[in-house]
JSON list of C-alpha atoms in Angstrom, two decimals:
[
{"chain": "A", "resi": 1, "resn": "UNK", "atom": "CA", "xyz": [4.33, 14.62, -9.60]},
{"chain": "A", "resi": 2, "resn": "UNK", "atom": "CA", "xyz": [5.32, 11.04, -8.60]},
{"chain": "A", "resi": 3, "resn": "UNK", "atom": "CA", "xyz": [5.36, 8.76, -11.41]},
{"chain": "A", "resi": 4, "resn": "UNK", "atom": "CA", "xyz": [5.84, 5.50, -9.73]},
{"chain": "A", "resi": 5, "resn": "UNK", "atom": "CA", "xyz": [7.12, 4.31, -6.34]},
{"chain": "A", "resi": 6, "resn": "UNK", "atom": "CA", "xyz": [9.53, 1.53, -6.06]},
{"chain": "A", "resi": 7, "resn": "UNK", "atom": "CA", "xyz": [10.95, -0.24, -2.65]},
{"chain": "A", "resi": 8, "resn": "UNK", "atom": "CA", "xyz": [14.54, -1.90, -2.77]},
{"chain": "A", "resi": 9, "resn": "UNK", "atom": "CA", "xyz": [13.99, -4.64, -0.29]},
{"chain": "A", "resi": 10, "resn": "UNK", "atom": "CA", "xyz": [15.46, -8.18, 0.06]},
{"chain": "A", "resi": 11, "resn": "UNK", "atom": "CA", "xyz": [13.13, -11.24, -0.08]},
{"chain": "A", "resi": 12, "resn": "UNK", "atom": "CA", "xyz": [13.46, -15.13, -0.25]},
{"chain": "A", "resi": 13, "resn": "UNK", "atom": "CA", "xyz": [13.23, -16.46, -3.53]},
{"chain": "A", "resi": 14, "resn": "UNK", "atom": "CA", "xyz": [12.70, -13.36, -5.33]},
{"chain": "A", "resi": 15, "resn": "UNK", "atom": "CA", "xyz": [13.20, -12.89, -9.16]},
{"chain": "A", "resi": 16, "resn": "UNK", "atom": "CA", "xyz": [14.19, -9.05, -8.01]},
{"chain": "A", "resi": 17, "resn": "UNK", "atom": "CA", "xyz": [14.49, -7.09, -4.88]},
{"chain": "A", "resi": 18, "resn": "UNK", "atom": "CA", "xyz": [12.00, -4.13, -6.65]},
{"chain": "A", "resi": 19, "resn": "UNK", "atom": "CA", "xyz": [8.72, -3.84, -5.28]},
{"chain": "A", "resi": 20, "resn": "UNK", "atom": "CA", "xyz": [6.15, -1.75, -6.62]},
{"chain": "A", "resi": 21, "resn": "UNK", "atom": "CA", "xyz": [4.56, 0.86, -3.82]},
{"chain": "A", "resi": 22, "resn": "UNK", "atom": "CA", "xyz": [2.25, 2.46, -5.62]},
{"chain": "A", "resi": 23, "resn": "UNK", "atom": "CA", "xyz": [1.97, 4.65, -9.23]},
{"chain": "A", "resi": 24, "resn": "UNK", "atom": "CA", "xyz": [-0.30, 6.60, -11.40]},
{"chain": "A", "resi": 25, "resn": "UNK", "atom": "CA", "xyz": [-1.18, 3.29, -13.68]},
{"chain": "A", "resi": 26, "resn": "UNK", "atom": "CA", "xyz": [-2.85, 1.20, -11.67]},
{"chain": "A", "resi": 27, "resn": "UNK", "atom": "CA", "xyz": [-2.34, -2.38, -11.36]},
{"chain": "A", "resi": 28, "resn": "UNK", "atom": "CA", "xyz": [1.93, -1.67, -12.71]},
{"chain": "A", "resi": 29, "resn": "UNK", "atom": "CA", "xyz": [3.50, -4.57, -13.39]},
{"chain": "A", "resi": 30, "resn": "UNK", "atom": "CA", "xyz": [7.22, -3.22, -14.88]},
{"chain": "A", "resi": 31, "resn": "UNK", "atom": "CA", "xyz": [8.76, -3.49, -11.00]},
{"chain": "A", "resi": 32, "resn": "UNK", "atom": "CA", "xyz": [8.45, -7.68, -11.35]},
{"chain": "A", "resi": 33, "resn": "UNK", "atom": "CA", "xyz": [10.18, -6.71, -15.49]},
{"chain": "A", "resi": 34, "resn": "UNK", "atom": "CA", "xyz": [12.93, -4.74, -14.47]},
{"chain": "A", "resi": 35, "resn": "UNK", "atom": "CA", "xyz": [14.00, -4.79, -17.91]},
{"chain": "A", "resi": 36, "resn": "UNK", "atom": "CA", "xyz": [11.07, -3.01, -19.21]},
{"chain": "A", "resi": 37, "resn": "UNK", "atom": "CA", "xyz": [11.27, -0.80, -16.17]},
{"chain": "A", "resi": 38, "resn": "UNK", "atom": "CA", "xyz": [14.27, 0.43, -17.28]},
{"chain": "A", "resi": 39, "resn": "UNK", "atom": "CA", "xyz": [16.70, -1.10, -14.95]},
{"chain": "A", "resi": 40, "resn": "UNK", "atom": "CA", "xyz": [20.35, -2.04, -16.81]},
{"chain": "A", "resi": 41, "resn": "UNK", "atom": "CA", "xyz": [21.41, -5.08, -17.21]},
{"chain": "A", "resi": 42, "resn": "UNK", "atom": "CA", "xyz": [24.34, -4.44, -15.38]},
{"chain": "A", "resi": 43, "resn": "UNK", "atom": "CA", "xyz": [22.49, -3.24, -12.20]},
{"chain": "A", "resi": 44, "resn": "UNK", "atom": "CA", "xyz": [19.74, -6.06, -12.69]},
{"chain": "A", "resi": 45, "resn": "UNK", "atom": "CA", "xyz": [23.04, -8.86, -11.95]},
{"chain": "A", "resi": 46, "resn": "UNK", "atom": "CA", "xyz": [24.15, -6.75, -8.94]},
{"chain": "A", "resi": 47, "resn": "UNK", "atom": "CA", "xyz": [20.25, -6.81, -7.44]},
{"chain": "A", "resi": 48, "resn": "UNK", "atom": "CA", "xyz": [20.08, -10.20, -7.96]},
{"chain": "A", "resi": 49, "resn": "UNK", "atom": "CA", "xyz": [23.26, -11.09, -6.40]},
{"chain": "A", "resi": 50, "resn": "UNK", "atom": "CA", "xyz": [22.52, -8.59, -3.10]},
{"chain": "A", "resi": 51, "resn": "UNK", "atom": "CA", "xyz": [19.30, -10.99, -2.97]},
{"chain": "A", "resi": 52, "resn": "UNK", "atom": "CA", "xyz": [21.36, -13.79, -3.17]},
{"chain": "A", "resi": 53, "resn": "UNK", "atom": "CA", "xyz": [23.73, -12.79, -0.48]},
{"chain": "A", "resi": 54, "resn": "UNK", "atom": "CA", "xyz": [20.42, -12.20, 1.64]},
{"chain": "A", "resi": 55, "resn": "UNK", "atom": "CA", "xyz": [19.31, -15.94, 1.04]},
{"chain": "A", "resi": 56, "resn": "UNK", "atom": "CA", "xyz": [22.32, -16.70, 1.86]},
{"chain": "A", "resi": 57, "resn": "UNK", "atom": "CA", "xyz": [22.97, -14.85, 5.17]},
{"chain": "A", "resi": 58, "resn": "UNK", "atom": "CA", "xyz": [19.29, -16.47, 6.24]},
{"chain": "A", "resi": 59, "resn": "UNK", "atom": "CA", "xyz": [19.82, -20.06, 4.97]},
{"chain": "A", "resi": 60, "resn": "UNK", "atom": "CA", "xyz": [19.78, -20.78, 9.22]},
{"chain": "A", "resi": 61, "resn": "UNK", "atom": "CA", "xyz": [16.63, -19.97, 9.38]},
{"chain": "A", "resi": 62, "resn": "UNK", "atom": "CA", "xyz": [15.19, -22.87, 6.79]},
{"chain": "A", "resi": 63, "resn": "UNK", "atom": "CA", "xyz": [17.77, -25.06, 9.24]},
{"chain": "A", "resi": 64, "resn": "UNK", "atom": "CA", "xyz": [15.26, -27.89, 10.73]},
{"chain": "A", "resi": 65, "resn": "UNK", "atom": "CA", "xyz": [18.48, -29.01, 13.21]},
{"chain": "A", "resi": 66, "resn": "UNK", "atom": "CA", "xyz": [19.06, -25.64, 14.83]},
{"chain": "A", "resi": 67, "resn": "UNK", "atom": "CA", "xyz": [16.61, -24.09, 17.72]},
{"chain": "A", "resi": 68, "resn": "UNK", "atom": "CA", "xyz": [15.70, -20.72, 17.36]},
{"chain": "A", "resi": 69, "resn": "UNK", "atom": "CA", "xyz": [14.73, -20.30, 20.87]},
{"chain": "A", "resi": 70, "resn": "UNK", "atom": "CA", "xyz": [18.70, -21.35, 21.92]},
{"chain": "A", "resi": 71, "resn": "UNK", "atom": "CA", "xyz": [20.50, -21.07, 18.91]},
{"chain": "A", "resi": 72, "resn": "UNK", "atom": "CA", "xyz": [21.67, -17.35, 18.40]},
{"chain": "A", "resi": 73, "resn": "UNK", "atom": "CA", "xyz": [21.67, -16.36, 14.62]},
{"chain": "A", "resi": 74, "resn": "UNK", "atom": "CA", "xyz": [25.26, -18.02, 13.11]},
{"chain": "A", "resi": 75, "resn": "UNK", "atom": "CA", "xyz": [26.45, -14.71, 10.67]},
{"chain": "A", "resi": 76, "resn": "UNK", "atom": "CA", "xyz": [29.10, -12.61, 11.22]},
{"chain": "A", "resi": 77, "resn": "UNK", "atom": "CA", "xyz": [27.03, -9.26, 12.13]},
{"chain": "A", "resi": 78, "resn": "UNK", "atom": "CA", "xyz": [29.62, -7.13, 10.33]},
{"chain": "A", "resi": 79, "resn": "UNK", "atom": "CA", "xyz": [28.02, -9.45, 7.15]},
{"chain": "A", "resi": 80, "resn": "UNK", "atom": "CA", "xyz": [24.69, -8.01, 7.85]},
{"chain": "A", "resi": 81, "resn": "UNK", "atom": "CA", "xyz": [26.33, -4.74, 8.44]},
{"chain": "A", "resi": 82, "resn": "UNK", "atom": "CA", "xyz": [27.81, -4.89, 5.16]},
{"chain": "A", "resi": 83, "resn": "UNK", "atom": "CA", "xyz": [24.64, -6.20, 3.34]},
{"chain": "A", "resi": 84, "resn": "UNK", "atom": "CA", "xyz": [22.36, -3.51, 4.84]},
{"chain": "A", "resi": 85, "resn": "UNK", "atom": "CA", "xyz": [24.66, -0.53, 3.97]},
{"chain": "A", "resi": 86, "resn": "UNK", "atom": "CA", "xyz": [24.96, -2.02, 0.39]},
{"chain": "A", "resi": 87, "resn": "UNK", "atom": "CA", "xyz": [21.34, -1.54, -0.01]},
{"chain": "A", "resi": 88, "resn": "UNK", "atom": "CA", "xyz": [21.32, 1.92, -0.07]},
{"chain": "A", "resi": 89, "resn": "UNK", "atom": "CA", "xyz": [24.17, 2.29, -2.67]},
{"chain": "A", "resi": 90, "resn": "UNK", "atom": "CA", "xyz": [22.13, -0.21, -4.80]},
{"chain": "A", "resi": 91, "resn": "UNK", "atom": "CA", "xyz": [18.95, 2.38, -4.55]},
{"chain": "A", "resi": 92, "resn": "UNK", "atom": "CA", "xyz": [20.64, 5.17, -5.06]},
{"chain": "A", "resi": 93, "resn": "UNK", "atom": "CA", "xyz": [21.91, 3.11, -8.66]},
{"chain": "A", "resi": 94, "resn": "UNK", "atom": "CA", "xyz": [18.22, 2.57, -9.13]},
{"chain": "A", "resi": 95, "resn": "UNK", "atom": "CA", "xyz": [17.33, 6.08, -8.60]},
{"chain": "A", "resi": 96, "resn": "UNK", "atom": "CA", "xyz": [19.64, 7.49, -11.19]},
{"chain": "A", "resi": 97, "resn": "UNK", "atom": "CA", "xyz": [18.71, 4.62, -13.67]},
{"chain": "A", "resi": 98, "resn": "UNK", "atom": "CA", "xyz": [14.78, 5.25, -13.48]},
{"chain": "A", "resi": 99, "resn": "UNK", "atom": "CA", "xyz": [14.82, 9.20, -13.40]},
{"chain": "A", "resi": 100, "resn": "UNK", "atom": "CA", "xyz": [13.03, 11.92, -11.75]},
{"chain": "A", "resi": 101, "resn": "UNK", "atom": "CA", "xyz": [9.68, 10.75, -11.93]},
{"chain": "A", "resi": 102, "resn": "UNK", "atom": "CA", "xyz": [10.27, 7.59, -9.97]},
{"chain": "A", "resi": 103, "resn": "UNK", "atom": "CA", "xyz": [11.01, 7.83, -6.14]},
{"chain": "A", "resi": 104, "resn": "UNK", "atom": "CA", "xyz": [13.21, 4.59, -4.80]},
{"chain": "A", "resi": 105, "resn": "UNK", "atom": "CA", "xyz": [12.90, 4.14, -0.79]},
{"chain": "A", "resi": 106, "resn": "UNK", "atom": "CA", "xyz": [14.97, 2.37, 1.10]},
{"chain": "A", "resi": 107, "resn": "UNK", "atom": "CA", "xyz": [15.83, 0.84, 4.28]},
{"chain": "A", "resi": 108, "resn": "UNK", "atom": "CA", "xyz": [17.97, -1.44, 6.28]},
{"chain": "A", "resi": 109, "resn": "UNK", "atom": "CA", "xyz": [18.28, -4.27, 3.90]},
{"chain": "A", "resi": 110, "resn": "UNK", "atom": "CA", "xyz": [15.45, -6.00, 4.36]},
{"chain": "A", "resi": 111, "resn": "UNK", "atom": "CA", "xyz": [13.17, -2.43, 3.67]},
{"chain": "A", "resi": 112, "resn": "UNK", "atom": "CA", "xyz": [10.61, -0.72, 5.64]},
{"chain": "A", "resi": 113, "resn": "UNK", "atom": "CA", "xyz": [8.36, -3.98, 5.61]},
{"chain": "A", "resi": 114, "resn": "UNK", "atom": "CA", "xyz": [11.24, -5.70, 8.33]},
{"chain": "A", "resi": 115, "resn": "UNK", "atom": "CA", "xyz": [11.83, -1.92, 10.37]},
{"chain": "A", "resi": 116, "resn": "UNK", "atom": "CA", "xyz": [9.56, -3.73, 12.72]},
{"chain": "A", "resi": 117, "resn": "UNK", "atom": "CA", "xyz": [12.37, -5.69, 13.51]},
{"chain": "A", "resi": 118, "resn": "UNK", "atom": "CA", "xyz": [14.60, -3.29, 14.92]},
{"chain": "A", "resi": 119, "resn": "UNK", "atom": "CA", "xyz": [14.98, -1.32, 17.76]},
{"chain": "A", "resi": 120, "resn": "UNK", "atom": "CA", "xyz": [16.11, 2.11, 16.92]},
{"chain": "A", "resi": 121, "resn": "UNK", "atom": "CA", "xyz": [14.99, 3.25, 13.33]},
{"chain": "A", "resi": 122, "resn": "UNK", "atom": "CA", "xyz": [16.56, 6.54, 12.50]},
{"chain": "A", "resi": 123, "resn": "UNK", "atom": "CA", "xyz": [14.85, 8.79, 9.49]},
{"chain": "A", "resi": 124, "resn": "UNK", "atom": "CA", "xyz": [16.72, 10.96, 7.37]},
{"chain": "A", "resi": 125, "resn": "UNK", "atom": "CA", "xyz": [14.74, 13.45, 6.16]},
{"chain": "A", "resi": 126, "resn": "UNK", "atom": "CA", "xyz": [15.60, 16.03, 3.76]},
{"chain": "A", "resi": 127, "resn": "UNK", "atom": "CA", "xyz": [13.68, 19.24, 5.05]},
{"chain": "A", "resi": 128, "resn": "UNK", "atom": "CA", "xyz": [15.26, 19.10, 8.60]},
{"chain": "A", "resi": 129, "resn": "UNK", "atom": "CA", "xyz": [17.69, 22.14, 10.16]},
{"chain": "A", "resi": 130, "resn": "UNK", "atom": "CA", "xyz": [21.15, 21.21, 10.14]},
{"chain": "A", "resi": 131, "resn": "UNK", "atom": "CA", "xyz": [21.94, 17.77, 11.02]},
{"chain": "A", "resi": 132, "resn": "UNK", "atom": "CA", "xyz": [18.78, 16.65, 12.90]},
{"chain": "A", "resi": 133, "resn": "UNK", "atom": "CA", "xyz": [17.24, 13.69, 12.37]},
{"chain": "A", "resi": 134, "resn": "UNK", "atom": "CA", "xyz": [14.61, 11.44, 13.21]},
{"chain": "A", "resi": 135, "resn": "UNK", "atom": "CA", "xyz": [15.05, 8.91, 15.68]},
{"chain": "A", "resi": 136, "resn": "UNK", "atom": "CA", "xyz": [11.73, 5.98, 15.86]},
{"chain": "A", "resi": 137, "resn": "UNK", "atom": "CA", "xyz": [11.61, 3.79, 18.90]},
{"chain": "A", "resi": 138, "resn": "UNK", "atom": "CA", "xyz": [9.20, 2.21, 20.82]},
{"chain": "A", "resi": 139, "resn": "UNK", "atom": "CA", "xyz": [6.28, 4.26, 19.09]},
{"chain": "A", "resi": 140, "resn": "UNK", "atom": "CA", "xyz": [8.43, 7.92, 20.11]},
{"chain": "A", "resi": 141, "resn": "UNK", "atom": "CA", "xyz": [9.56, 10.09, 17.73]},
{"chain": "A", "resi": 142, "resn": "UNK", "atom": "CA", "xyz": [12.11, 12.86, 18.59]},
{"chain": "A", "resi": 143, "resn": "UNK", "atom": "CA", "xyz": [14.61, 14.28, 16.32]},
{"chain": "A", "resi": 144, "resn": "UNK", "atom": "CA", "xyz": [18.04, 14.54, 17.45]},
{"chain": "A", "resi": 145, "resn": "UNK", "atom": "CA", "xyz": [21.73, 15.87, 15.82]},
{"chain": "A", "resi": 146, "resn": "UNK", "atom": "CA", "xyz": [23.55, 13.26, 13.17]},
{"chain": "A", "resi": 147, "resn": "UNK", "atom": "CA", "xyz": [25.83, 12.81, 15.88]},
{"chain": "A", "resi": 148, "resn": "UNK", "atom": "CA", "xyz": [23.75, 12.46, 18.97]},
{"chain": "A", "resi": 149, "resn": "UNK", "atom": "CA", "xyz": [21.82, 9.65, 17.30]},
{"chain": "A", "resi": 150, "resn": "UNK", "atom": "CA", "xyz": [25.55, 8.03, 16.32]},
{"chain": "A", "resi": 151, "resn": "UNK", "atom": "CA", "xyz": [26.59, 9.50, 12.66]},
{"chain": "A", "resi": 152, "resn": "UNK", "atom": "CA", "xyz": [30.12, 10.59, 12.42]},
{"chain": "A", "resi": 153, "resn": "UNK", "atom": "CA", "xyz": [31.25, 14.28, 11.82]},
{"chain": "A", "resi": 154, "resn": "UNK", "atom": "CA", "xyz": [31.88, 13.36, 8.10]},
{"chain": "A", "resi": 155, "resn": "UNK", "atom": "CA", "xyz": [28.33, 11.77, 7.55]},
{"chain": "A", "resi": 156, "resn": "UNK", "atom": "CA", "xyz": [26.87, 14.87, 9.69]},
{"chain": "A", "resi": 157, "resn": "UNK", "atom": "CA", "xyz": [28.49, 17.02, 7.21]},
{"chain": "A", "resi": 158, "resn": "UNK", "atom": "CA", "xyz": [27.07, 14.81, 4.29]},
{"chain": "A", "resi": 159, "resn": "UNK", "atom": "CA", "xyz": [24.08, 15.30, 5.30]},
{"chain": "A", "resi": 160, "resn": "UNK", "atom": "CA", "xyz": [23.89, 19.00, 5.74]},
{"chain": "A", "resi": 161, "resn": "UNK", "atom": "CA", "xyz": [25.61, 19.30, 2.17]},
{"chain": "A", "resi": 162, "resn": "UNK", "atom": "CA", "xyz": [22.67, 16.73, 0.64]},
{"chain": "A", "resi": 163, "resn": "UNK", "atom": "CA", "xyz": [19.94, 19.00, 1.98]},
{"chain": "A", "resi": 164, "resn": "UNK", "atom": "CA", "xyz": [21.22, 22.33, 0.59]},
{"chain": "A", "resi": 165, "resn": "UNK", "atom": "CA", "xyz": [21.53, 20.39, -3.01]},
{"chain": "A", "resi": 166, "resn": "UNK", "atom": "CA", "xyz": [18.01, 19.27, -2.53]},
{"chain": "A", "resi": 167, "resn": "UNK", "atom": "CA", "xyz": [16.95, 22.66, -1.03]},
{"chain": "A", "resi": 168, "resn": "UNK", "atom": "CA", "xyz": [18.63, 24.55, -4.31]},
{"chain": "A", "resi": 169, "resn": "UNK", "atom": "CA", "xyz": [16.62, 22.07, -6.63]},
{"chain": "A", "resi": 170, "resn": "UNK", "atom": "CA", "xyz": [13.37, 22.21, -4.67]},
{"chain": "A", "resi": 171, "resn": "UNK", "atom": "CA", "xyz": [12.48, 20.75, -0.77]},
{"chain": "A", "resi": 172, "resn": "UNK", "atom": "CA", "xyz": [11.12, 17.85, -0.26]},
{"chain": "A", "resi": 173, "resn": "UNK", "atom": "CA", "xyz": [12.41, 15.53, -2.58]},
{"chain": "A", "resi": 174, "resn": "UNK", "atom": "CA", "xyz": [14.29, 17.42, -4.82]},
{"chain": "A", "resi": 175, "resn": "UNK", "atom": "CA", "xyz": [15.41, 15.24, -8.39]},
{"chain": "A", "resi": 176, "resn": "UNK", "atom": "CA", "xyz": [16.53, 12.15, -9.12]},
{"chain": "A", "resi": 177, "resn": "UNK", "atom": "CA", "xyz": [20.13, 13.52, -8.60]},
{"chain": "A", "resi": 178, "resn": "UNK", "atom": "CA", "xyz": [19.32, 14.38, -5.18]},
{"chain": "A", "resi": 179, "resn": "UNK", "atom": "CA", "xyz": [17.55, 11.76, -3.85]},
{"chain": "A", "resi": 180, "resn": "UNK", "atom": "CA", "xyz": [20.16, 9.27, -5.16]},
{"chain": "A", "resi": 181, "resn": "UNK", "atom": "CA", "xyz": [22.23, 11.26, -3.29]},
{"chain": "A", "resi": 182, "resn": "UNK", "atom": "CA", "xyz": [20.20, 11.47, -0.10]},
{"chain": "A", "resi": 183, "resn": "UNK", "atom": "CA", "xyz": [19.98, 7.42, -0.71]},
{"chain": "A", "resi": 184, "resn": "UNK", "atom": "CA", "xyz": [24.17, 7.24, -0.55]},
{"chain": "A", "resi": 185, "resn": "UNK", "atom": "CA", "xyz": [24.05, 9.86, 2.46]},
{"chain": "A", "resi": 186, "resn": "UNK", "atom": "CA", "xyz": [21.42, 7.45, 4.70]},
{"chain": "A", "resi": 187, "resn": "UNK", "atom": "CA", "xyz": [23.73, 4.70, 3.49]},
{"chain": "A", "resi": 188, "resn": "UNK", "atom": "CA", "xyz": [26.72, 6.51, 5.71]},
{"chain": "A", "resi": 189, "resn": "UNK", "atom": "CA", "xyz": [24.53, 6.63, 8.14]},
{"chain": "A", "resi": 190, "resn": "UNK", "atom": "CA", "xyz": [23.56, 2.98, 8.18]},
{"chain": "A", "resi": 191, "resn": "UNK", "atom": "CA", "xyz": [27.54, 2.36, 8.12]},
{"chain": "A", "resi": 192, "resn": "UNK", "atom": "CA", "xyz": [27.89, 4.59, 11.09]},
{"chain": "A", "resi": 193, "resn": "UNK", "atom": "CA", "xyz": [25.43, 2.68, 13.37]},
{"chain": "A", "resi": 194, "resn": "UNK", "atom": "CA", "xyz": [26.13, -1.16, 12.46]},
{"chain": "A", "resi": 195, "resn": "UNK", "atom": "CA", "xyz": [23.48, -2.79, 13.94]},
{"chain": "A", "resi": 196, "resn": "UNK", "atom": "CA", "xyz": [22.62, -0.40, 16.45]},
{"chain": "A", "resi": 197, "resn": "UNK", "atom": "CA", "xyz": [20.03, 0.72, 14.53]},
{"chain": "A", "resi": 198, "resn": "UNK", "atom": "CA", "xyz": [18.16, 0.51, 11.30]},
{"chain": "A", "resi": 199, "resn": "UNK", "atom": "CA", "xyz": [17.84, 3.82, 8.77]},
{"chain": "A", "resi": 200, "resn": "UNK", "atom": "CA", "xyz": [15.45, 4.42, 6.04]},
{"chain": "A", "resi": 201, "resn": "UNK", "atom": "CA", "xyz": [14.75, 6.95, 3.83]},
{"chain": "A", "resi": 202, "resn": "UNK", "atom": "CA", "xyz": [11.70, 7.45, 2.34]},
{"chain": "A", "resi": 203, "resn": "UNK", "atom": "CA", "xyz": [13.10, 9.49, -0.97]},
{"chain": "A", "resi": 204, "resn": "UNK", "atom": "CA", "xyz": [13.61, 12.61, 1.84]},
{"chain": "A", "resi": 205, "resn": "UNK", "atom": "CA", "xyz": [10.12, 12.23, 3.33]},
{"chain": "A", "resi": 206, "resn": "UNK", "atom": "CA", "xyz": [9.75, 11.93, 7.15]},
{"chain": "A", "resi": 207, "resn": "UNK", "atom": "CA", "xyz": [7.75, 8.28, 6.47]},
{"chain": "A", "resi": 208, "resn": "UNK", "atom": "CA", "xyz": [5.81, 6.41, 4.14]},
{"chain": "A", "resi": 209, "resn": "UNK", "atom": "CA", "xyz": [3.74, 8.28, 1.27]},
{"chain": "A", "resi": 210, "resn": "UNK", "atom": "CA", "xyz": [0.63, 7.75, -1.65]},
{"chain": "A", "resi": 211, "resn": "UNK", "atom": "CA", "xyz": [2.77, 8.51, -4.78]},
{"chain": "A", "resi": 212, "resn": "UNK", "atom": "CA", "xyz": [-0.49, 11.12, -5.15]},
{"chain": "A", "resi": 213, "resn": "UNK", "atom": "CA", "xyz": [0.18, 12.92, -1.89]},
{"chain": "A", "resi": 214, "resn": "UNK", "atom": "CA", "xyz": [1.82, 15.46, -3.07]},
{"chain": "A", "resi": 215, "resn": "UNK", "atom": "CA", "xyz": [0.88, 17.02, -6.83]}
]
């Protein structure tokens, strides 16, 4: 059963980059506490700071002087690059920290609230054959090899050795061990493809989920 449901996603101004996404006790506040989540203090400073970075990455936007509609965005992308792929490293610390009853998603830095952003949003799902996975654009969904949507051989093997650990523990999502492991493995992935494309990974699920979809 899933306890609780928690989003790592970078926001403006927030106190901490957890967001509640649903839970058996309604109306949960402990995402906004991380402290009485659970979350160390430790990890709670590295959150904040990955937020931080995020504000600070963005600060062009809040610029009155600069012209969106001329003015490409200012940051390195290989900063972005960097910020996004830190994300899932960050969740897969969260993962491990909150236990097997809580399932952490992820996605490309901003979460799956900004995937509308991007072209190309590849899945990694943890019940698929081999290597496949999921490749989202322009409302099609096809599934494709690691490498054919842009992984390298080392993440394509990653991923095939995540799956049989979550397979041996028990498909979909496996433990927290697993998934924090699944969350590392979409984080190669993210590396892999810059910003080419965006990847999330919805704790090993194909997409989005109640947290009472699957007793």
């Amino acid at each position: 059963m899933v306890g609780m449901i928690v989003l790592v996603a970078a926001e403006y101004l927030a106190d901490s980059p957890l967001w509640f996404r649903g839970g058996s006790e309604v109306g949960r506040s402990d995402v906004d506490d991380p402290p009485a989540l659970g979350v160390s203090a430790a990890l709670r400073n590295d959150l904040r700071a990955w937020n931080d970075r995020f504000e600070q990455l963005s600060s062009h936007v809040f610029d009155d002087r600069r012209d969106p509609a001329v003015a490409p965005d200012p940051t390195p992308p290989e900063l972005w690059d960097a910020h996004r792929v830190e994300a899932f490293e960050l969740a897969a610390r969260v993962q491990l920290e909150l236990g097997d009853d809580v399932h952490v998603w992820c996605g490309p830095g901003g979460g799956m609230d900004a995937v509308a952003e991007w072209g190309p949003v590849v899945v990694v799902p943890s019940g698929h054959r081999g290597t496949d996975v999921e490749v989202l654009h322009h409302g099609v969904r096809e599934v494709r090899s690691a490498r054919a949507a842009g992984a390298r051989e080392g993440t394509a093997k990653a991923i095939v050795h995540w799956r049989a650990l979550t397979e041996r523990v028990g498909l979909p999502f496996g433990d927290a061990a697993t998934r924090a492991l699944g969350l590392r493995t979409a984080g190669r992935v993210q590396a892999d493809l810059g910003s080419r494309a965006g990847v999330v990974c919805w704790s090993g699920w194909t997409g989005p989920y109640r947290y009472d979809d699957h007793d």
